[in-house]
Tab-separated table of C-alpha atoms in Angstrom:
chain	number	residue	atom	x	y	z
A	1	MET	CA	42.748	28.298	-12.701
A	2	LYS	CA	39.856	30.823	-12.047
A	3	LEU	CA	38.216	31.053	-15.396
A	4	ARG	CA	34.754	33.360	-15.887
A	5	THR	CA	32.913	30.550	-16.702
A	6	ALA	CA	28.961	30.563	-19.289
A	7	VAL	CA	27.169	26.925	-18.950
A	8	ILE	CA	25.093	26.068	-21.667
A	9	HIS	CA	21.814	23.759	-22.268
A	10	ASP	CA	20.017	23.622	-25.061
A	11	TRP	CA	16.549	24.192	-23.365
A	12	LEU	CA	15.137	23.991	-19.857
A	13	VAL	CA	11.713	22.469	-19.268
A	14	THR	CA	11.872	19.565	-17.034
A	15	TYR	CA	14.796	17.231	-15.010
A	16	ALA	CA	15.671	14.324	-16.828
A	17	GLY	CA	19.013	12.869	-18.359
A	18	SER	CA	20.844	15.897	-19.928
A	19	GLU	CA	19.472	17.872	-16.407
A	20	ARG	CA	21.303	15.485	-14.219
A	21	LEU	CA	24.765	15.867	-15.785
A	22	LEU	CA	23.965	19.804	-16.075
A	23	GLU	CA	23.320	19.770	-12.382
A	24	GLN	CA	26.740	18.727	-11.259
A	25	VAL	CA	28.589	20.898	-13.801
A	26	LEU	CA	27.095	23.445	-11.982
A	27	LYS	CA	28.485	21.905	-8.415
A	28	LEU	CA	31.789	22.076	-10.110
A	29	TYR	CA	31.570	25.538	-11.479
A	30	PRO	CA	29.002	27.355	-8.626
A	31	ASP	CA	29.810	30.640	-9.748
A	32	ALA	CA	29.152	30.134	-13.731
A	33	ASP	CA	26.073	32.098	-15.268
A	34	LEU	CA	24.127	29.907	-16.906
A	35	PHE	CA	22.177	30.060	-20.479
A	36	SER	CA	19.402	28.275	-22.046
A	37	LEU	CA	16.801	28.830	-25.774
A	38	VAL	CA	14.335	28.683	-22.913
A	39	ASP	CA	13.154	27.859	-18.726
A	40	PHE	CA	10.033	26.747	-18.313
A	41	LEU	CA	11.015	24.418	-15.364
A	42	PRO	CA	8.186	24.949	-12.834
A	43	GLU	CA	9.658	26.020	-9.367
A	44	GLU	CA	9.429	22.657	-7.705
A	45	ASP	CA	11.897	21.447	-10.288
A	46	ARG	CA	14.244	24.122	-10.364
A	47	VAL	CA	16.112	22.482	-7.006
A	48	PHE	CA	19.126	21.423	-9.227
A	49	LEU	CA	20.077	24.567	-10.660
A	50	SER	CA	21.665	25.591	-6.769
A	51	GLY	CA	19.441	28.936	-6.943
A	52	LYS	CA	20.004	29.819	-10.503
A	53	LYS	CA	18.094	31.334	-13.333
A	54	ALA	CA	19.039	31.625	-16.803
A	55	GLN	CA	19.281	33.705	-19.380
A	56	THR	CA	17.286	32.773	-22.086
A	57	SER	CA	16.940	33.506	-25.962
A	58	PHE	CA	14.099	35.344	-27.834
A	59	ILE	CA	12.286	31.624	-28.443
A	60	GLN	CA	11.463	32.333	-24.354
A	61	HIS	CA	9.135	34.975	-25.652
A	62	LEU	CA	7.722	33.519	-28.487
A	63	PRO	CA	3.394	32.203	-28.298
A	64	MET	CA	3.075	28.970	-27.222
A	65	ALA	CA	6.639	28.348	-26.473
A	66	LYS	CA	6.390	26.956	-23.049
A	67	ASN	CA	4.821	23.982	-24.929
A	68	LYS	CA	5.535	23.674	-28.694
A	69	TYR	CA	9.254	24.907	-27.917
A	70	ARG	CA	10.335	21.974	-30.452
A	71	ASN	CA	7.966	23.178	-33.118
A	72	TYR	CA	11.115	26.543	-33.261
A	73	LEU	CA	13.199	24.026	-34.071
A	74	PRO	CA	13.884	26.045	-37.582
A	75	LEU	CA	15.010	29.016	-35.427
A	76	MET	CA	17.150	27.245	-32.758
A	77	PRO	CA	20.427	28.272	-34.489
A	78	CYS	CA	20.086	31.879	-35.031
A	79	ALA	CA	19.196	31.801	-31.055
A	80	ILE	CA	21.977	30.358	-29.676
A	81	GLU	CA	24.480	32.129	-31.864
A	82	ARG	CA	22.613	35.380	-30.713
A	83	PHE	CA	23.720	34.866	-26.764
A	84	ASP	CA	26.976	37.290	-26.984
A	85	LEU	CA	29.508	35.165	-24.561
A	86	SER	CA	32.527	37.542	-25.451
A	87	GLU	CA	33.376	37.946	-21.630
A	88	TYR	CA	33.584	34.185	-20.895
A	89	GLU	CA	37.179	32.508	-20.640
A	90	LEU	CA	35.531	28.867	-20.423
A	91	ILE	CA	32.432	27.667	-22.111
A	92	LEU	CA	31.067	24.471	-21.271
A	93	SER	CA	27.946	23.366	-23.365
A	94	SER	CA	25.463	20.492	-22.436
A	95	SER	CA	24.171	20.466	-25.994
A	96	HIS	CA	21.817	16.719	-27.642
A	97	ALA	CA	20.895	19.676	-30.249
A	98	VAL	CA	22.329	23.247	-30.790
A	99	ALA	CA	23.842	24.163	-27.314
A	100	LYS	CA	26.894	23.626	-29.338
A	101	GLY	CA	26.917	25.581	-31.703
A	102	VAL	CA	27.246	29.257	-29.330
A	103	ARG	CA	30.196	31.571	-30.830
A	104	LYS	CA	33.100	31.692	-30.036
A	105	LYS	CA	36.574	33.434	-30.252
A	106	PRO	CA	39.602	32.057	-30.671
A	107	ASN	CA	41.188	33.063	-27.040
A	108	GLN	CA	37.984	31.326	-25.620
A	109	LEU	CA	37.796	27.049	-24.629
A	110	HIS	CA	34.697	25.715	-25.815
A	111	ILE	CA	34.300	22.100	-24.087
A	112	CYS	CA	30.852	20.285	-25.512
A	113	TYR	CA	29.502	17.445	-23.449
A	114	CYS	CA	27.561	16.094	-26.457
A	115	HIS	CA	24.842	13.497	-24.944
A	116	THR	CA	24.215	12.963	-28.799
A	117	PRO	CA	24.738	14.856	-32.381
A	118	MET	CA	21.199	16.187	-33.136
A	119	ARG	CA	19.101	12.537	-33.870
A	120	TYR	CA	16.491	14.422	-36.235
A	121	ALA	CA	19.109	15.667	-38.136
A	122	TRP	CA	21.116	12.852	-38.422
A	123	ASP	CA	20.221	9.214	-38.339
A	124	LEU	CA	17.382	9.422	-37.056
A	125	GLN	CA	16.426	11.726	-39.632
A	126	GLU	CA	14.152	9.444	-41.672
A	127	GLN	CA	12.548	7.189	-38.463
A	128	TYR	CA	11.550	10.646	-36.447
A	129	LEU	CA	9.379	11.931	-39.906
A	130	LYS	CA	8.013	8.760	-39.829
A	131	GLU	CA	7.017	8.421	-36.433
A	132	SER	CA	5.267	12.410	-36.905
A	133	LYS	CA	4.184	11.369	-40.711
A	134	LEU	CA	5.775	14.381	-41.827
A	135	ASP	CA	7.919	11.464	-44.773
A	136	LYS	CA	5.755	12.268	-47.104
A	137	GLY	CA	3.465	15.335	-49.430
A	138	ILE	CA	4.478	18.958	-49.709
A	139	LYS	CA	4.807	19.391	-45.712
A	140	GLY	CA	7.269	16.906	-45.691
A	141	ALA	CA	9.094	17.444	-48.735
A	142	LEU	CA	9.345	21.425	-46.696
A	143	VAL	CA	10.085	19.736	-43.600
A	144	LYS	CA	13.315	17.403	-44.490
A	145	LYS	CA	14.210	20.606	-46.507
A	146	ILE	CA	14.563	22.217	-43.325
A	147	LEU	CA	16.293	19.939	-41.573
A	148	LYS	CA	18.994	19.755	-44.235
A	149	ARG	CA	19.416	23.058	-43.826
A	150	ILE	CA	19.529	22.277	-39.763
A	151	ARG	CA	22.622	19.560	-40.352
A	152	GLU	CA	24.157	21.432	-42.270
A	153	TRP	CA	24.213	24.416	-39.859
A	154	ASP	CA	25.348	21.710	-37.025
A	155	TYR	CA	28.385	20.134	-39.317
A	156	ALA	CA	29.367	23.320	-39.930
A	157	THR	CA	29.312	24.647	-36.136
A	158	ALA	CA	31.251	21.442	-34.949
A	159	LYS	CA	34.656	23.314	-36.141
A	160	ASN	CA	34.046	25.503	-33.289
A	161	VAL	CA	33.950	23.278	-30.112
A	162	ASP	CA	37.421	22.766	-29.181
A	163	HIS	CA	37.012	19.582	-26.918
A	164	PHE	CA	34.192	17.155	-27.256
A	165	ILE	CA	33.453	14.656	-24.453
A	166	ALA	CA	30.759	11.800	-25.578
A	167	ASN	CA	28.637	10.027	-22.995
A	168	SER	CA	29.532	6.819	-24.344
A	169	HIS	CA	31.732	4.788	-26.739
A	170	TYR	CA	28.622	4.547	-29.432
A	171	ILE	CA	28.278	8.642	-29.422
A	172	LYS	CA	31.385	9.088	-29.734
A	173	ASP	CA	31.816	6.835	-33.018
A	174	ARG	CA	28.932	8.730	-33.374
A	175	ILE	CA	30.209	12.701	-33.557
A	176	LYS	CA	32.992	10.832	-35.401
A	177	ARG	CA	31.294	10.119	-38.297
A	178	ASN	CA	28.742	13.176	-37.985
A	179	TYR	CA	31.381	15.628	-37.365
A	180	GLY	CA	34.384	14.100	-38.394
A	181	ARG	CA	35.666	15.267	-34.367
A	182	ASP	CA	36.939	13.370	-31.986
A	183	ALA	CA	35.955	13.051	-28.623
A	184	ASP	CA	36.541	11.468	-25.339
A	185	VAL	CA	34.267	9.545	-23.148
A	186	ILE	CA	33.364	10.687	-20.112
A	187	TYR	CA	29.999	8.288	-18.847
A	188	PRO	CA	27.300	10.413	-17.172
A	189	PRO	CA	26.095	10.228	-13.420
A	190	VAL	CA	24.148	8.104	-12.284
A	191	ASP	CA	23.190	8.228	-8.341
A	192	VAL	CA	23.914	5.179	-7.109
A	193	ASP	CA	23.651	6.137	-3.976
A	194	ALA	CA	19.977	6.682	-3.946
A	195	PHE	CA	19.259	2.643	-4.546
A	196	HIS	CA	19.816	0.234	-2.388
A	197	VAL	CA	19.094	-3.641	-3.435
A	198	GLY	CA	16.837	-6.438	-3.132
A	199	TYR	CA	17.131	-9.871	-1.904
A	200	GLU	CA	13.588	-10.625	-1.696
A	201	ARG	CA	12.800	-11.096	-5.264
A	202	GLU	CA	9.124	-11.794	-6.419
A	203	GLY	CA	7.642	-13.112	-9.696
A	204	PHE	CA	7.548	-10.426	-11.840
A	205	TYR	CA	9.419	-8.770	-14.500
A	206	LEU	CA	9.910	-4.829	-14.317
A	207	THR	CA	9.973	-2.363	-17.132
A	208	ALA	CA	9.701	1.434	-16.599
A	209	SER	CA	10.030	3.894	-19.549
A	210	ARG	CA	8.645	7.740	-20.861
A	211	MET	CA	6.277	5.626	-24.127
A	212	VAL	CA	7.584	7.223	-27.276
A	213	PRO	CA	8.290	4.832	-30.526
A	214	TYR	CA	11.963	4.559	-29.791
A	215	LYS	CA	11.465	2.779	-26.565
A	216	LYS	CA	9.412	-0.310	-27.935
A	217	MET	CA	7.428	-0.482	-25.114
A	218	ASP	CA	4.957	-1.934	-27.200
A	219	LEU	CA	7.833	-4.913	-28.280
A	220	ILE	CA	7.590	-5.618	-24.484
A	221	VAL	CA	4.141	-6.108	-23.665
A	222	GLU	CA	3.531	-7.927	-26.998
A	223	ALA	CA	6.083	-10.123	-25.714
A	224	PHE	CA	4.812	-10.406	-22.350
A	225	SER	CA	1.169	-10.952	-23.106
A	226	GLU	CA	2.605	-13.749	-25.943
A	227	MET	CA	4.188	-15.308	-22.793
A	228	GLY	CA	2.043	-15.132	-19.885
A	229	LYS	CA	4.417	-14.002	-17.851
A	230	GLU	CA	3.885	-11.287	-15.246
A	231	LEU	CA	4.971	-7.707	-15.619
A	232	VAL	CA	5.002	-4.237	-14.380
A	233	VAL	CA	4.824	-1.583	-16.682
A	234	ILE	CA	5.950	2.196	-15.257
A	235	GLY	CA	5.887	5.265	-17.386
A	236	ASP	CA	3.856	7.082	-19.399
A	237	GLY	CA	3.562	8.961	-22.667
A	238	PRO	CA	1.983	9.307	-26.137
A	239	ASP	CA	2.459	5.511	-26.814
A	240	PHE	CA	0.543	4.862	-23.811
A	241	GLU	CA	-2.915	3.448	-25.290
A	242	LYS	CA	-1.189	1.565	-27.810
A	243	VAL	CA	0.534	0.059	-25.217
A	244	ARG	CA	-2.594	-0.481	-23.627
A	245	LEU	CA	-4.371	-2.377	-26.684
A	246	LYS	CA	-1.374	-5.531	-26.850
A	247	ALA	CA	-1.250	-5.474	-23.012
A	248	LYS	CA	-3.261	-8.823	-21.657
A	249	GLY	CA	-3.860	-9.796	-18.155
A	250	ASN	CA	-0.957	-11.110	-17.187
A	251	VAL	CA	0.292	-7.290	-17.695
A	252	LYS	CA	0.010	-4.290	-15.549
A	253	LEU	CA	0.303	-0.673	-16.534
A	254	LEU	CA	0.864	1.222	-13.705
A	255	GLY	CA	1.244	4.792	-15.728
A	256	TYR	CA	3.986	7.817	-14.072
A	257	GLN	CA	5.214	6.729	-10.718
A	258	ARG	CA	7.540	8.503	-8.633
A	259	SER	CA	10.708	7.713	-7.883
A	260	ASP	CA	10.431	6.111	-5.056
A	261	ILE	CA	7.792	3.846	-5.695
A	262	LEU	CA	9.370	2.562	-9.345
A	263	ASN	CA	12.982	2.289	-7.059
A	264	GLU	CA	10.662	-0.475	-4.768
A	265	TYR	CA	9.546	-2.007	-7.571
A	266	MET	CA	13.276	-2.234	-9.101
A	267	ARG	CA	14.483	-4.055	-6.107
A	268	LYS	CA	11.882	-7.293	-5.697
A	269	ALA	CA	11.809	-7.162	-9.591
A	270	LYS	CA	12.945	-10.754	-11.478
A	271	ALA	CA	14.880	-8.750	-14.177
A	272	PHE	CA	14.884	-5.190	-15.406
A	273	VAL	CA	12.912	-5.245	-19.275
A	274	PHE	CA	15.247	-2.689	-21.923
A	275	ALA	CA	14.439	-2.669	-25.384
A	276	ALA	CA	15.795	0.782	-26.994
A	277	GLU	CA	18.451	1.867	-28.632
A	278	GLU	CA	20.156	3.963	-26.410
A	279	ASP	CA	22.923	6.837	-26.320
A	280	PHE	CA	23.626	5.508	-22.488
A	281	GLY	CA	20.648	4.547	-21.106
A	282	ILE	CA	20.577	5.699	-17.122
A	283	VAL	CA	17.610	3.509	-15.960
A	284	PRO	CA	19.284	0.080	-16.654
A	285	VAL	CA	21.940	1.345	-14.573
A	286	GLU	CA	19.701	2.336	-12.123
A	287	ALA	CA	17.968	-1.338	-11.665
A	288	GLN	CA	21.819	-3.236	-11.443
A	289	ALA	CA	22.651	-0.625	-8.895
A	290	CYS	CA	19.741	-2.356	-7.308
A	291	GLY	CA	20.751	-6.014	-7.812
A	292	THR	CA	18.063	-6.601	-11.203
A	293	PRO	CA	19.304	-8.118	-14.086
A	294	VAL	CA	18.898	-6.622	-16.875
A	295	ILE	CA	17.314	-7.837	-20.288
A	296	ALA	CA	18.161	-5.375	-22.491
A	297	TYR	CA	18.575	-4.779	-26.773
A	298	GLY	CA	22.311	-5.448	-28.143
A	299	LYS	CA	23.221	-1.846	-29.413
A	300	GLY	CA	23.816	1.213	-28.201
A	301	GLY	CA	25.035	2.421	-24.765
A	302	ALA	CA	23.210	-0.767	-23.153
A	303	VAL	CA	26.495	-2.546	-24.394
A	304	GLU	CA	28.648	-0.213	-22.355
A	305	THR	CA	26.424	-0.680	-19.151
A	306	VAL	CA	25.619	-4.649	-19.077
A	307	SER	CA	27.927	-7.365	-18.544
A	308	PRO	CA	26.083	-10.076	-20.634
A	309	LEU	CA	26.228	-13.111	-19.791
A	310	THR	CA	28.379	-14.738	-22.625
A	311	ASP	CA	31.365	-12.674	-21.923
A	312	LYS	CA	34.050	-15.104	-19.714
A	313	GLY	CA	35.341	-13.688	-16.987
A	314	VAL	CA	34.063	-11.254	-15.622
A	315	HIS	CA	30.489	-11.459	-13.273
A	316	PRO	CA	27.564	-11.142	-15.969
A	317	THR	CA	24.541	-7.857	-14.824
A	318	GLY	CA	22.276	-9.376	-17.504
A	319	ILE	CA	21.080	-10.499	-21.469
A	320	PHE	CA	20.870	-9.306	-24.937
A	321	PHE	CA	18.854	-10.463	-27.485
A	322	HIS	CA	20.069	-8.784	-30.574
A	323	GLU	CA	16.912	-7.567	-33.128
A	324	GLN	CA	14.065	-4.993	-31.485
A	325	THR	CA	11.703	-8.047	-31.853
A	326	PRO	CA	9.045	-9.888	-29.831
A	327	GLU	CA	10.967	-13.409	-31.089
A	328	ALA	CA	13.596	-12.108	-30.106
A	329	LEU	CA	13.149	-10.764	-26.332
A	330	ILE	CA	11.181	-13.462	-25.458
A	331	ASP	CA	14.125	-16.142	-26.611
A	332	ALA	CA	16.609	-13.994	-24.658
A	333	VAL	CA	13.610	-13.891	-21.734
A	334	LYS	CA	14.329	-18.406	-21.360
A	335	MET	CA	17.959	-18.091	-21.808
A	336	PHE	CA	17.799	-15.527	-18.678
A	337	GLU	CA	15.668	-18.167	-16.607
A	338	ALA	CA	18.154	-20.861	-17.904
A	339	ASN	CA	20.812	-18.811	-16.040
A	340	GLU	CA	18.811	-17.453	-13.501
A	341	LYS	CA	20.367	-18.543	-10.758
A	342	ILE	CA	24.118	-17.136	-11.959
A	343	PHE	CA	23.252	-13.467	-11.250
A	344	ASP	CA	24.673	-12.326	-7.854
A	345	PRO	CA	22.781	-9.063	-6.891
A	346	ASP	CA	25.860	-7.800	-5.048
A	347	GLU	CA	28.361	-8.078	-8.317
A	348	ILE	CA	25.579	-6.704	-10.596
A	349	ARG	CA	25.716	-3.869	-8.158
A	350	LYS	CA	29.316	-3.710	-8.282
A	351	ASN	CA	29.213	-3.337	-11.949
A	352	SER	CA	26.655	0.027	-11.579
A	353	GLU	CA	28.556	2.089	-9.649
A	354	ARG	CA	31.174	2.528	-11.709
A	355	PHE	CA	28.840	4.949	-13.081
A	356	SER	CA	28.257	6.625	-10.080
A	357	VAL	CA	28.011	10.771	-9.393
A	358	GLU	CA	31.076	11.227	-8.141
A	359	ARG	CA	33.326	8.984	-10.438
A	360	PHE	CA	31.667	11.404	-12.966
A	361	LEU	CA	32.627	14.835	-10.632
A	362	ASN	CA	35.823	14.001	-10.952
A	363	GLU	CA	36.855	12.483	-14.595
A	364	TYR	CA	34.724	15.776	-15.613
A	365	ARG	CA	37.219	18.395	-13.725
A	366	GLU	CA	40.246	16.509	-14.369
A	367	PHE	CA	39.472	16.794	-18.077
A	368	VAL	CA	38.160	20.197	-18.318
A	369	GLU	CA	41.202	21.651	-15.930
A	370	SER	CA	43.651	19.839	-18.109
A	371	LYS	CA	42.419	20.991	-21.377
A	372	ALA	CA	42.095	24.518	-19.945
A	373	ARG	CA	45.759	24.594	-18.640
A	374	GLU	CA	47.269	23.491	-21.483
A	375	PHE	CA	44.705	26.464	-23.427
A	376	PHE	CA	45.989	29.245	-21.537
A	377	LYS	CA	49.397	27.873	-20.895
A	378	HIS	CA	50.423	31.683	-22.657
């Protein structure tokens, strides 16, 4: 079924997890028109758009929008609603903020791939306010009022989505809790074919992430500094100095590294350590694609991508710890080392293949086509 299609993405400023999914959606629908609040992608990062240039909102032209676009959050609902999509039959949104809020008519089908309901308006509002030092005072009260209005708008616009797709069961539950809507789960695409199993392991552990508070990189470094075990840390970000101050001589901070360097470390590490409560979490899947066991916080998307040692009848791919504390992580590392020989690199790799790009393309295409056949059957 050939339909005039619009693809909506929140913003285009980097090539990260949600953009990897957008890349695959555009491969499935190469004739679709692309819309985004802003598009500040540098030329070298535009390859994944297959030559497309997004139609942007008025926020694109506001002062300092290139680096401070998030500061225009109060204007984003208005900006997304001003897109005129009346000529399209099919609307596909990729949303972790406001993209799902586009206006539609009754004769248009809107399918939203929801990476997460807007974190700072719902479950994680207090955490974000505290980390931004906006949890107190007049400024904090104003921000809370703005977020309350955005939350009300976010809830109201959820009814304009015909079908939600969640990137994990964890997010499916949040969609139900926040919007009162059901969702189907289609895991995001992970390019597992770009990774290869490593069979020659060295004596270090690895963690890699952007250094922002919820990633808990400081927790990992603190735990390994206390244990004295070798840890390699890849990534940078606002918390880099905070993390560096907790690192002892056994912890090697490499900062940002190219993907090929990261992949090489993944193939050689004893285990990959992950302490964030993520919506899905691509990097632990990439580590498993290298045959590397994962020591992860047992909440969020990791519960769906890592098979723990405690599950009977499955080949284990990792260990969970259940509190975001150095002590809990230290106990998990001890458990891993006591059972290290149980982990089979080839079985770990096999688990990662459940999240391949090919699997995503097939599941997403079939979902959209089946809903379109049902919607336009008249």
